[in-house]
Amino acid sequence: MSKLAQSHAWRALAAHQKRIAAASLRELFAADASRAGRFSLETDGLLLDYSKHRIDAETMRLLRELAVQAQVPAWIARMFAGDPVNNTEGRAALHVALRSDRAAFPESGDVMPAVRASRELMRRFVDEAQRGALRGADGRPITDIVNIGIGGSDLGPRMLARALRKFRKPGPRLHFVANTDPADLDAALAGLAPGTTFFIVASKSFTTAETLDNAARARAWLEATLGKSAGLSRHFAAVTANAAGAAALGVPPDRVFPMWDWVGGRYSVWSAVGLPVALTAGMDAFEELLEGARAMDEHFRTAPIERNMPVVLALLEIWYVNFFGAGSRAVIPYSEDLRDFPAYLQQLEMESNGKRVDRDGNEVDYDTAPVVWGAAGTPSQHAFHQLLHQGTHLIPVDFVVIGHDGESSGAREALAANALAQSSALAFGDPAPGAPHKALPGNRPSSTLLLKRLTPRALGGLIALYEHKVFVEGAIWNLNSFDQWGVEHSKNLARALLPGLLEGGKAAELDPSTGLLLARMRERD
Ligand code: F6P
């Protein structure tokens, strides 16, 4: 048995769970008049209400003990010092440096001059683009910018560019392309003019097949109209840690924005990977985003465990995954602008902690990251809330709700009323006497994160909150949250399979099922 599963805190939580499982949220609220206040936290305008969870003071005391036992404060200090916490790749995970105003990170040297220089380069580029000074091969101002990237080089900027669309500044329109299916690029380019279209190729490694294929297609699209001139390079910028790769695509060196091996792809939106965000809302808004994240970093670094928002969220996740057997968590932002937030969190949480081997190379005997899924409310209510309310699975929910933004249109209030109604119905149910098919059992847990307004600063705090939550879970589950070896094998397999699908090609040795499918796909009619 693993050390974790044998530990005192773990066993105490397992015993305590039996008592809590027998209590309802109605009873827990009735027993403690101050429950809502006791189980809520606020930092930098972000309120977390976690009172609708199946916990009491003793649960939180035991969960705190678990965090202490796993040396969470020491792990936090190590990450902020720039220690190589990514042990399988021997690297630091210094995304906090990207939004820092500190001088140095003792274990990683002074990365700040490079970070500041990159931000300056971003500011100049954004300024150029927004005042119409970014010009293509024939001298016309650029009107459209297409971000080509995938995973961390797509999900963060895409989600934030949408979330901040209300703050849009005059300048080129933004488009996003991720899928290797040419339909994605084709749809983005429909109606665009090659002479006034610009591409940002975002890839930390500059070896990702989808991104390189789309970049090559983009280049061919430009060439078809503008010809093979040297001026084509004026239509490209790159964000990468592989400057040579960008040069091979013909990106001019002064348009290559740096990335570093100490930033993981899914933690990189704070770097020049966030260019589309700055191009949407302006560089000042991007700096405000960084400030919001920095405020959350400070909270995470200094707040005591029991009042530390990322730690509390992580402990609640562990409580349900490991002691109630929950296999998934839903994320439901009540905001069209935040519609892409669940997809962003999927990569952050599942790529980071979807692992079954611990830091010491041993297979774990406890569950790790749950499936993260969700969609924007209120449409989600008419899709999957039935299962949340009356289904057989225990699915904790994170509701993200935006407070009043000053104008009373009735619509904002309706949105908020729906969000609050959902969390209340999940928690307290509805007995519907005599009509069991109508009864809502309640006792279904949720967190509510209330952002006063959807500003760049608030978003910075929200994202950093989840980044740190993931880190704390990794510390307790004894995982390296910063590698993603599971993704690598199938990338190589796709490479080996491709020749078998191409005319006259021969595939690598295949399992019978894959062989059958491949043979059928080779049939041309
Ligand atoms: O999906 C695997 C992955 O390595 C992610 O971690 C990363 O965000 C994505 O591919 C894209 O990688 P790159 O930025 O190097 O193209």
Coordinates of C-alpha atoms and ligand atoms in Angstrom, one line a residue:
M1 CA 0.0 0.0 0.0
S2 CA 1.2 3.5 -0.8
K3 CA 2.5 5.8 2.0
L4 CA -0.4 8.1 1.3
A5 CA -3.1 5.5 1.7
Q6 CA -1.5 4.2 4.9
S7 CA -1.0 7.7 6.4
H8 CA -2.8 8.8 9.5
A9 CA -4.6 11.7 7.8
W10 CA -5.9 9.5 5.0
R11 CA -7.2 6.8 7.3
A12 CA -8.8 9.4 9.6
L13 CA -10.5 10.9 6.6
A14 CA -11.8 7.5 5.4
A15 CA -13.3 6.9 8.9
H16 CA -14.8 10.4 9.1
Q17 CA -16.3 10.1 5.6
K18 CA -18.8 7.5 7.0
R19 CA -20.2 10.0 9.4
I20 CA -20.5 12.8 6.8
A21 CA -22.0 10.4 4.2
A22 CA -24.9 9.8 6.6
A23 CA -25.6 13.6 7.0
S24 CA -27.4 15.8 4.6
L25 CA -26.6 19.3 3.6
R26 CA -29.9 20.4 5.0
E27 CA -28.8 18.9 8.4
L28 CA -25.4 20.4 8.1
F29 CA -26.8 23.9 7.4
A30 CA -29.4 23.5 10.2
A31 CA -26.6 22.5 12.7
D32 CA -24.5 25.6 12.1
A33 CA -26.1 29.0 11.6
S34 CA -22.8 30.5 10.6
R35 CA -21.9 27.9 8.0
A36 CA -22.1 30.1 4.9
G37 CA -19.7 32.6 6.4
R38 CA -17.5 29.9 7.9
F39 CA -17.0 28.1 4.6
S40 CA -16.4 31.0 2.3
L41 CA -13.2 32.8 1.4
E42 CA -12.5 36.0 -0.4
T43 CA -9.3 37.3 -2.0
D44 CA -8.8 40.2 -4.4
G45 CA -12.5 40.5 -5.1
L46 CA -13.0 36.8 -5.8
L47 CA -15.4 35.0 -3.5
L48 CA -15.4 31.3 -3.0
D49 CA -18.5 29.9 -1.3
Y50 CA -17.8 26.3 -0.4
S51 CA -20.5 25.9 2.2
K52 CA -22.6 23.7 -0.1
H53 CA -20.0 20.9 0.2
R54 CA -20.5 17.7 2.3
I55 CA -18.1 18.8 5.0
D56 CA -18.0 20.1 8.5
A57 CA -15.4 21.7 10.7
E58 CA -13.9 18.3 11.4
T59 CA -13.6 17.5 7.7
M60 CA -11.7 20.6 7.0
R61 CA -9.4 20.0 10.1
L62 CA -8.6 16.5 8.7
L63 CA -8.1 17.7 5.2
R64 CA -5.8 20.4 6.5
E65 CA -3.9 17.6 8.3
L66 CA -3.5 15.9 5.0
A67 CA -2.1 19.0 3.4
V68 CA 0.4 19.4 6.2
Q69 CA 1.4 15.8 6.1
A70 CA 2.1 16.2 2.3
Q71 CA 4.2 19.2 3.1
V72 CA 2.1 21.5 0.9
P73 CA 3.7 24.7 2.2
A74 CA 7.2 23.4 1.5
W75 CA 6.1 22.4 -2.1
I76 CA 4.7 25.9 -2.6
A77 CA 8.0 27.4 -1.4
R78 CA 9.9 25.1 -3.8
M79 CA 7.8 26.1 -6.8
F80 CA 8.3 29.8 -6.1
A81 CA 12.0 29.3 -5.6
G82 CA 12.4 27.9 -9.1
D83 CA 13.3 24.4 -7.9
P84 CA 13.1 21.7 -10.6
V85 CA 9.7 20.5 -9.4
N86 CA 9.2 18.9 -12.8
N87 CA 11.4 15.9 -11.9
T88 CA 11.0 13.7 -15.0
E89 CA 12.2 16.6 -17.2
G90 CA 14.6 18.1 -14.6
R91 CA 13.0 21.6 -14.9
A92 CA 11.4 24.3 -12.8
A93 CA 7.8 25.2 -13.3
L94 CA 8.1 29.0 -13.3
H95 CA 4.9 30.3 -14.8
V96 CA 4.7 32.5 -11.7
A97 CA 7.8 34.3 -13.0
L98 CA 5.8 35.4 -16.1
R99 CA 3.6 37.6 -13.9
S100 CA 6.1 38.4 -11.2
D101 CA 7.5 41.7 -10.1
R102 CA 10.2 40.0 -8.0
A103 CA 13.8 40.2 -8.8
A104 CA 14.9 36.6 -8.9
F105 CA 14.1 33.0 -8.4
P106 CA 16.9 31.6 -6.3
E107 CA 17.1 28.1 -7.9
S108 CA 16.6 29.3 -11.5
G109 CA 18.7 32.4 -11.7
D110 CA 17.3 35.7 -12.8
V111 CA 14.8 35.0 -15.5
M112 CA 13.1 38.4 -15.1
P113 CA 15.2 40.4 -17.6
A114 CA 14.1 37.9 -20.4
V115 CA 10.5 38.0 -19.2
R116 CA 10.4 41.8 -19.2
A117 CA 12.1 42.0 -22.6
S118 CA 9.5 39.7 -24.0
R119 CA 6.7 41.8 -22.6
E120 CA 8.3 44.9 -24.2
L121 CA 8.4 43.1 -27.6
M122 CA 4.8 42.2 -27.2
R123 CA 3.8 45.7 -26.4
R124 CA 5.6 47.0 -29.5
F125 CA 3.9 44.4 -31.7
V126 CA 0.5 45.0 -30.3
D127 CA 0.9 48.7 -30.7
E128 CA 2.0 48.3 -34.3
A129 CA -0.9 46.0 -35.1
Q130 CA -3.5 48.2 -33.4
R131 CA -2.4 51.5 -35.1
G132 CA -2.4 49.8 -38.5
A133 CA 1.3 49.9 -38.9
L134 CA 1.7 46.1 -39.2
R135 CA 1.8 45.7 -43.0
G136 CA 1.9 42.7 -45.4
A137 CA 4.0 41.9 -48.4
D138 CA 2.3 44.5 -50.6
G139 CA 2.3 47.2 -47.9
R140 CA -1.4 47.1 -47.0
P141 CA -2.2 47.1 -43.2
I142 CA -3.0 43.8 -41.7
T143 CA -6.7 43.4 -40.9
D144 CA -6.8 39.8 -39.6
I145 CA -4.5 37.8 -37.4
V146 CA -4.8 34.0 -37.2
N147 CA -3.3 32.2 -34.2
I148 CA -2.1 28.7 -35.2
G149 CA -1.4 26.5 -32.2
I150 CA -2.8 23.6 -30.2
G151 CA -3.2 22.6 -26.6
G152 CA -1.6 25.2 -24.4
S153 CA -0.7 27.3 -27.4
D154 CA -4.4 27.6 -28.2
L155 CA -6.8 26.9 -25.4
G156 CA -5.6 29.7 -23.1
P157 CA -5.4 32.6 -25.6
R158 CA -8.7 31.4 -27.3
M159 CA -10.6 31.3 -24.0
L160 CA -9.3 34.7 -22.8
A161 CA -9.7 36.5 -26.1
R162 CA -13.4 35.5 -25.9
A163 CA -13.7 36.3 -22.2
L164 CA -12.3 39.8 -22.9
R165 CA -14.2 40.5 -26.1
K166 CA -16.1 43.4 -24.3
F167 CA -12.7 45.1 -23.9
R168 CA -11.9 44.8 -27.6
K169 CA -9.7 47.6 -28.9
P170 CA -9.7 48.7 -32.6
G171 CA -7.3 46.7 -34.6
P172 CA -7.0 43.4 -36.5
R173 CA -9.7 40.7 -36.0
L174 CA -8.5 37.5 -34.3
H175 CA -9.0 34.0 -35.5
F176 CA -7.9 30.6 -34.0
V177 CA -6.9 27.4 -35.7
A178 CA -5.9 24.3 -33.9
N179 CA -7.1 21.2 -35.7
T180 CA -5.0 19.3 -38.2
D181 CA -8.3 18.8 -40.1
P182 CA -7.9 21.4 -42.9
A183 CA -11.5 22.4 -42.4
D184 CA -10.4 24.4 -39.4
L185 CA -8.0 26.6 -41.3
D186 CA -10.3 26.7 -44.3
A187 CA -13.1 28.1 -42.1
A188 CA -10.9 30.6 -40.5
L189 CA -9.5 31.8 -43.9
A190 CA -12.9 32.0 -45.6
G191 CA -13.5 35.6 -46.6
L192 CA -10.0 36.7 -45.6
A193 CA -7.6 38.4 -48.1
P194 CA -4.0 37.0 -48.1
G195 CA -2.5 40.4 -48.5
T196 CA -4.0 41.6 -45.2
T197 CA -3.8 38.4 -43.2
F198 CA -1.1 37.6 -40.6
F199 CA -0.3 34.4 -38.8
I200 CA 1.1 33.9 -35.3
V201 CA 2.5 30.4 -35.1
A202 CA 2.5 29.5 -31.4
S203 CA 4.4 26.3 -30.5
K204 CA 6.8 26.0 -27.6
S205 CA 8.5 23.0 -29.3
F206 CA 7.9 24.0 -32.9
T207 CA 7.7 20.3 -33.6
T208 CA 3.9 19.8 -33.1
A209 CA 2.6 18.2 -36.3
E210 CA -0.8 19.9 -36.3
T211 CA 0.7 23.3 -35.9
L212 CA 3.5 22.8 -38.4
D213 CA 1.0 21.4 -41.0
N214 CA -1.4 24.3 -40.5
A215 CA 1.5 26.8 -40.8
A216 CA 2.7 25.2 -44.0
R217 CA -0.9 25.3 -45.4
A218 CA -1.1 29.0 -44.4
R219 CA 2.1 29.7 -46.2
A220 CA 0.8 27.9 -49.3
W221 CA -2.4 29.9 -49.1
L222 CA -0.4 33.1 -49.1
E223 CA 1.9 32.0 -51.9
A224 CA -1.1 31.1 -54.1
T225 CA -2.1 34.8 -54.2
L226 CA 1.0 36.7 -53.3
G227 CA 3.6 34.5 -55.0
K228 CA 6.8 33.1 -53.5
S229 CA 8.3 36.4 -52.5
A230 CA 10.6 37.1 -49.6
G231 CA 7.9 39.5 -48.5
L232 CA 5.8 36.6 -47.3
S233 CA 7.8 36.5 -44.1
R234 CA 6.1 39.8 -43.2
H235 CA 3.0 37.7 -42.7
F236 CA 4.4 35.6 -39.9
A237 CA 5.4 35.8 -36.2
A238 CA 6.2 32.9 -34.0
V239 CA 6.1 32.2 -30.3
T240 CA 8.5 29.4 -29.4
A241 CA 11.4 28.1 -27.5
N242 CA 12.8 26.7 -30.7
A243 CA 14.0 29.8 -32.7
A244 CA 15.7 27.5 -35.3
G245 CA 12.3 25.9 -36.1
A246 CA 10.7 29.3 -36.6
A247 CA 13.5 30.4 -38.8
A248 CA 13.0 27.3 -41.0
L249 CA 9.4 28.4 -41.6
G250 CA 10.8 31.8 -42.7
V251 CA 9.8 33.8 -39.6
P252 CA 12.0 36.9 -39.3
P253 CA 14.1 36.8 -36.1
D254 CA 12.7 40.0 -34.8
R255 CA 9.2 38.5 -35.0
V256 CA 10.1 35.4 -32.9
F257 CA 8.7 35.8 -29.4
P258 CA 10.6 33.7 -26.8
M259 CA 9.3 30.8 -24.7
W260 CA 11.4 28.9 -22.2
D261 CA 11.7 25.3 -21.1
W262 CA 10.7 26.3 -17.5
V263 CA 7.1 27.2 -18.7
G264 CA 4.8 24.3 -19.4
G265 CA 2.5 24.7 -22.5
R266 CA -0.7 24.6 -20.4
Y267 CA 0.8 27.3 -18.1
S268 CA 2.0 29.6 -20.8
V269 CA -0.8 32.0 -21.5
W270 CA 1.1 34.6 -19.4
S271 CA 3.9 34.6 -21.9
A272 CA 3.8 35.8 -25.5
V273 CA 1.5 32.8 -26.1
G274 CA -1.0 35.3 -24.7
L275 CA -0.4 37.7 -27.7
P276 CA -4.0 37.2 -29.0
V277 CA -5.3 38.3 -25.7
A278 CA -3.2 41.5 -25.8
L279 CA -4.2 42.0 -29.4
T280 CA -7.8 41.8 -28.4
A281 CA -7.9 43.9 -25.3
G282 CA -4.6 45.8 -25.4
M283 CA -1.3 45.4 -23.7
D284 CA -2.5 47.3 -20.6
A285 CA -5.3 44.8 -20.2
F286 CA -2.8 42.0 -20.5
E287 CA -0.7 43.6 -17.8
E288 CA -3.9 43.7 -15.6
L289 CA -4.4 40.0 -16.2
L290 CA -0.9 39.4 -15.0
E291 CA -1.6 41.6 -11.9
G292 CA -4.6 39.5 -11.1
A293 CA -2.6 36.3 -11.3
R294 CA 0.2 37.9 -9.2
A295 CA -2.3 38.8 -6.5
M296 CA -3.5 35.1 -6.4
D297 CA 0.2 34.0 -6.3
E298 CA 0.7 36.2 -3.2
H299 CA -2.4 34.8 -1.6
F300 CA -1.3 31.2 -2.4
R301 CA 2.3 31.9 -1.1
T302 CA 1.3 33.5 2.1
A303 CA -2.2 32.5 3.3
P304 CA -2.5 29.8 5.9
I305 CA -3.6 26.5 4.6
E306 CA -7.1 26.7 6.0
R307 CA -7.7 30.1 4.4
N308 CA -5.8 29.4 1.2
M309 CA -8.2 29.3 -1.7
P310 CA -6.3 27.1 -4.1
V311 CA -5.5 24.7 -1.2
V312 CA -9.1 24.5 -0.1
L313 CA -10.3 23.8 -3.7
A314 CA -7.7 21.1 -4.0
L315 CA -8.6 19.5 -0.7
L316 CA -12.3 19.4 -1.7
E317 CA -11.4 17.7 -5.0
I318 CA -9.5 15.1 -3.1
W319 CA -12.3 14.6 -0.6
Y320 CA -14.7 13.6 -3.3
V321 CA -12.3 11.7 -5.6
N322 CA -10.7 9.7 -2.9
F323 CA -13.3 9.4 -0.2
F324 CA -16.6 9.5 -2.1
G325 CA -15.4 7.9 -5.4
A326 CA -16.4 10.8 -7.6
G327 CA -15.0 10.3 -11.1
S328 CA -15.8 13.7 -12.6
R329 CA -16.4 17.3 -11.8
A330 CA -18.5 19.7 -13.8
V331 CA -17.5 23.3 -14.4
I332 CA -20.4 25.6 -15.4
P333 CA -19.6 29.3 -16.0
Y334 CA -22.8 31.4 -16.1
S335 CA -21.3 33.6 -18.8
E336 CA -21.2 33.3 -22.6
D337 CA -17.9 35.1 -22.5
L338 CA -16.5 32.3 -20.3
R339 CA -17.9 29.6 -22.6
D340 CA -14.4 28.2 -23.3
F341 CA -13.4 28.0 -19.7
P342 CA -14.3 24.3 -19.2
A343 CA -12.2 23.3 -22.3
Y344 CA -9.3 25.3 -20.9
L345 CA -9.5 23.6 -17.5
Q346 CA -9.7 20.2 -19.2
Q347 CA -6.1 20.5 -20.4
L348 CA -4.9 22.2 -17.3
E349 CA -6.3 19.6 -14.9
M350 CA -6.3 16.4 -16.9
E351 CA -3.0 16.8 -18.6
S352 CA -1.4 17.8 -15.3
N353 CA -2.8 15.2 -12.9
G354 CA -4.3 12.5 -15.2
K355 CA -1.5 10.2 -14.0
R356 CA -1.1 6.8 -12.4
V357 CA 2.6 6.7 -11.5
D358 CA 3.9 8.8 -8.6
R359 CA 7.0 10.9 -8.4
D360 CA 9.0 7.9 -7.2
G361 CA 7.9 5.8 -10.2
N362 CA 5.4 3.6 -8.3
E363 CA 1.9 2.9 -9.5
V364 CA -0.6 4.7 -7.2
D365 CA -3.3 2.8 -5.3
Y366 CA -5.7 5.8 -5.1
D367 CA -7.5 7.8 -7.8
T368 CA -6.1 11.0 -9.2
A369 CA -7.5 13.7 -11.5
P370 CA -11.2 13.3 -12.2
V371 CA -12.8 13.9 -15.6
V372 CA -13.4 17.7 -15.9
W373 CA -16.2 18.7 -18.2
G374 CA -18.9 21.3 -18.5
A375 CA -20.4 24.1 -20.6
A376 CA -21.9 27.5 -20.2
G377 CA -25.1 28.0 -18.2
T378 CA -27.9 28.4 -19.0
P379 CA -27.8 26.2 -22.1
S380 CA -26.2 23.5 -19.9
Q381 CA -29.4 23.4 -17.9
H382 CA -31.2 22.1 -21.0
A383 CA -28.5 19.6 -21.8
F384 CA -27.1 17.7 -18.8
H385 CA -28.4 19.2 -15.5
Q386 CA -31.1 16.5 -15.4
L387 CA -28.3 14.0 -14.7
L388 CA -26.8 16.4 -12.1
H389 CA -30.0 16.6 -10.2
Q390 CA -31.5 13.2 -10.5
G391 CA -28.8 10.9 -12.0
T392 CA -27.0 8.2 -10.0
H393 CA -23.5 9.7 -10.1
L394 CA -22.0 12.1 -7.5
I395 CA -20.7 15.0 -9.6
P396 CA -19.4 18.0 -7.7
V397 CA -19.9 21.2 -9.6
D398 CA -17.9 24.5 -9.8
F399 CA -20.3 27.3 -10.7
V400 CA -18.6 30.5 -11.9
V401 CA -20.8 33.5 -11.6
I402 CA -20.3 37.1 -12.5
G403 CA -21.6 39.7 -10.1
H404 CA -23.5 42.8 -11.0
D405 CA -21.6 44.9 -13.6
G406 CA -23.4 48.1 -12.9
E407 CA -26.2 48.1 -15.5
S408 CA -29.5 46.6 -14.5
S409 CA -31.1 45.1 -17.7
G410 CA -32.9 42.2 -16.1
A411 CA -30.9 39.8 -18.2
R412 CA -27.9 39.8 -15.9
E413 CA -30.2 39.2 -12.9
A414 CA -31.9 36.3 -14.7
L415 CA -28.6 34.7 -15.4
A416 CA -27.5 35.0 -11.8
A417 CA -30.9 33.8 -10.5
N418 CA -30.5 30.6 -12.7
A419 CA -27.0 30.0 -11.3
L420 CA -28.1 30.4 -7.7
A421 CA -31.2 28.2 -8.3
Q422 CA -29.0 25.4 -9.6
S423 CA -26.6 25.3 -6.7
S424 CA -29.5 25.6 -4.2
A425 CA -31.5 22.8 -5.9
L426 CA -28.5 20.5 -6.0
A427 CA -27.8 21.1 -2.3
F428 CA -31.3 21.0 -0.9
G429 CA -33.3 19.1 -3.4
D430 CA -37.1 18.9 -3.5
P431 CA -38.9 16.0 -1.8
A432 CA -42.0 16.1 -4.1
P433 CA -44.2 13.9 -1.8
G434 CA -46.0 11.2 -3.6
A435 CA -44.2 11.7 -6.9
P436 CA -40.8 10.0 -6.6
H437 CA -40.0 10.7 -10.3
K438 CA -40.2 14.4 -9.5
A439 CA -38.1 14.3 -6.3
L440 CA -34.7 15.8 -6.3
P441 CA -32.6 14.1 -3.6
G442 CA -30.3 17.1 -3.0
N443 CA -27.1 16.7 -1.0
R444 CA -25.2 17.3 -4.2
P445 CA -22.1 19.4 -3.6
S446 CA -21.0 22.5 -5.4
S447 CA -18.6 25.5 -5.1
T448 CA -19.6 28.9 -6.3
L449 CA -16.9 31.3 -7.5
L450 CA -18.2 34.8 -7.6
L451 CA -16.3 37.3 -9.7
K452 CA -17.5 40.9 -9.1
R453 CA -17.0 41.7 -12.8
L454 CA -15.4 39.9 -15.7
T455 CA -12.3 42.0 -15.9
P456 CA -8.7 41.1 -17.0
R457 CA -7.6 41.3 -13.3
A458 CA -10.4 39.0 -12.1
L459 CA -9.6 36.5 -14.9
G460 CA -5.9 36.5 -14.0
G461 CA -6.9 35.5 -10.5
L462 CA -9.3 32.9 -11.6
I463 CA -6.9 31.1 -13.8
A464 CA -4.0 31.3 -11.3
L465 CA -6.4 29.9 -8.7
Y466 CA -6.9 26.7 -10.8
E467 CA -3.2 26.4 -11.7
H468 CA -2.3 26.4 -8.0
K469 CA -5.2 24.0 -7.1
V470 CA -3.7 21.5 -9.6
F471 CA -0.3 21.9 -8.1
V472 CA -1.6 21.2 -4.6
E473 CA -3.4 18.1 -5.7
G474 CA -0.2 17.0 -7.4
A475 CA 1.7 17.5 -4.1
I476 CA -0.8 15.5 -2.2
W477 CA -1.2 12.7 -4.8
N478 CA 2.6 12.7 -5.1
L479 CA 2.5 13.4 -8.9
N480 CA 4.6 15.4 -11.2
S481 CA 1.9 17.8 -12.5
F482 CA 4.2 19.3 -15.2
D483 CA 4.9 16.5 -17.6
Q484 CA 2.6 14.8 -20.1
W485 CA 4.2 11.6 -21.3
G486 CA 0.9 10.0 -22.0
V487 CA 0.4 12.3 -25.0
E488 CA 3.7 11.4 -26.6
H489 CA 3.2 7.8 -27.5
S490 CA 0.1 8.3 -29.6
K491 CA 1.8 11.2 -31.4
N492 CA 4.5 8.8 -32.6
L493 CA 2.0 6.1 -33.4
A494 CA 0.1 8.5 -35.7
R495 CA 3.4 9.3 -37.4
A496 CA 4.0 5.6 -38.0
L497 CA 0.4 4.9 -39.2
L498 CA 0.3 7.8 -41.7
P499 CA 2.2 6.0 -44.5
G500 CA -0.3 3.2 -44.5
L501 CA -3.1 5.7 -45.4
L502 CA -1.2 7.4 -48.1
E503 CA -1.3 6.1 -51.7
G504 CA 1.3 3.4 -52.1
G505 CA 2.6 3.7 -48.6
K506 CA 3.1 0.9 -46.1
A507 CA 2.1 1.2 -42.4
A508 CA 4.1 0.1 -39.5
E509 CA 3.1 -3.3 -37.9
L510 CA -0.5 -3.0 -36.8
D511 CA -2.8 -4.6 -34.3
P512 CA -5.7 -6.5 -36.0
S513 CA -8.4 -4.0 -35.2
T514 CA -6.3 -1.0 -36.4
G515 CA -5.4 -3.0 -39.5
L516 CA -9.0 -3.7 -40.3
L517 CA -10.0 0.0 -40.0
L518 CA -7.0 1.1 -42.0
A519 CA -7.8 -1.3 -44.8
R520 CA -11.4 0.0 -44.9
M521 CA -10.1 3.6 -45.0
R522 CA -7.8 2.8 -47.9
E523 CA -10.7 1.8 -50.0
R524 CA -11.1 4.8 -52.3
D525 CA -14.7 4.2 -53.3
Ligands
F6P1 O1 -0.8 17.9 -25.9 C1 0.6 17.8 -25.6 C2 1.3 19.1 -25.7 O2 2.6 18.8 -25.5 C3 0.7 20.1 -24.7 O3 1.3 20.0 -23.4 C4 1.1 21.4 -25.4 O4 0.4 22.4 -24.8 C5 0.7 21.0 -26.8 O5 1.1 19.7 -27.0 C6 1.3 21.9 -27.8 O6 2.7 21.9 -27.8 P1 3.6 23.0 -28.5 O7 3.3 24.3 -27.9 O8 5.0 22.6 -28.3 O9 3.2 23.0 -30.0

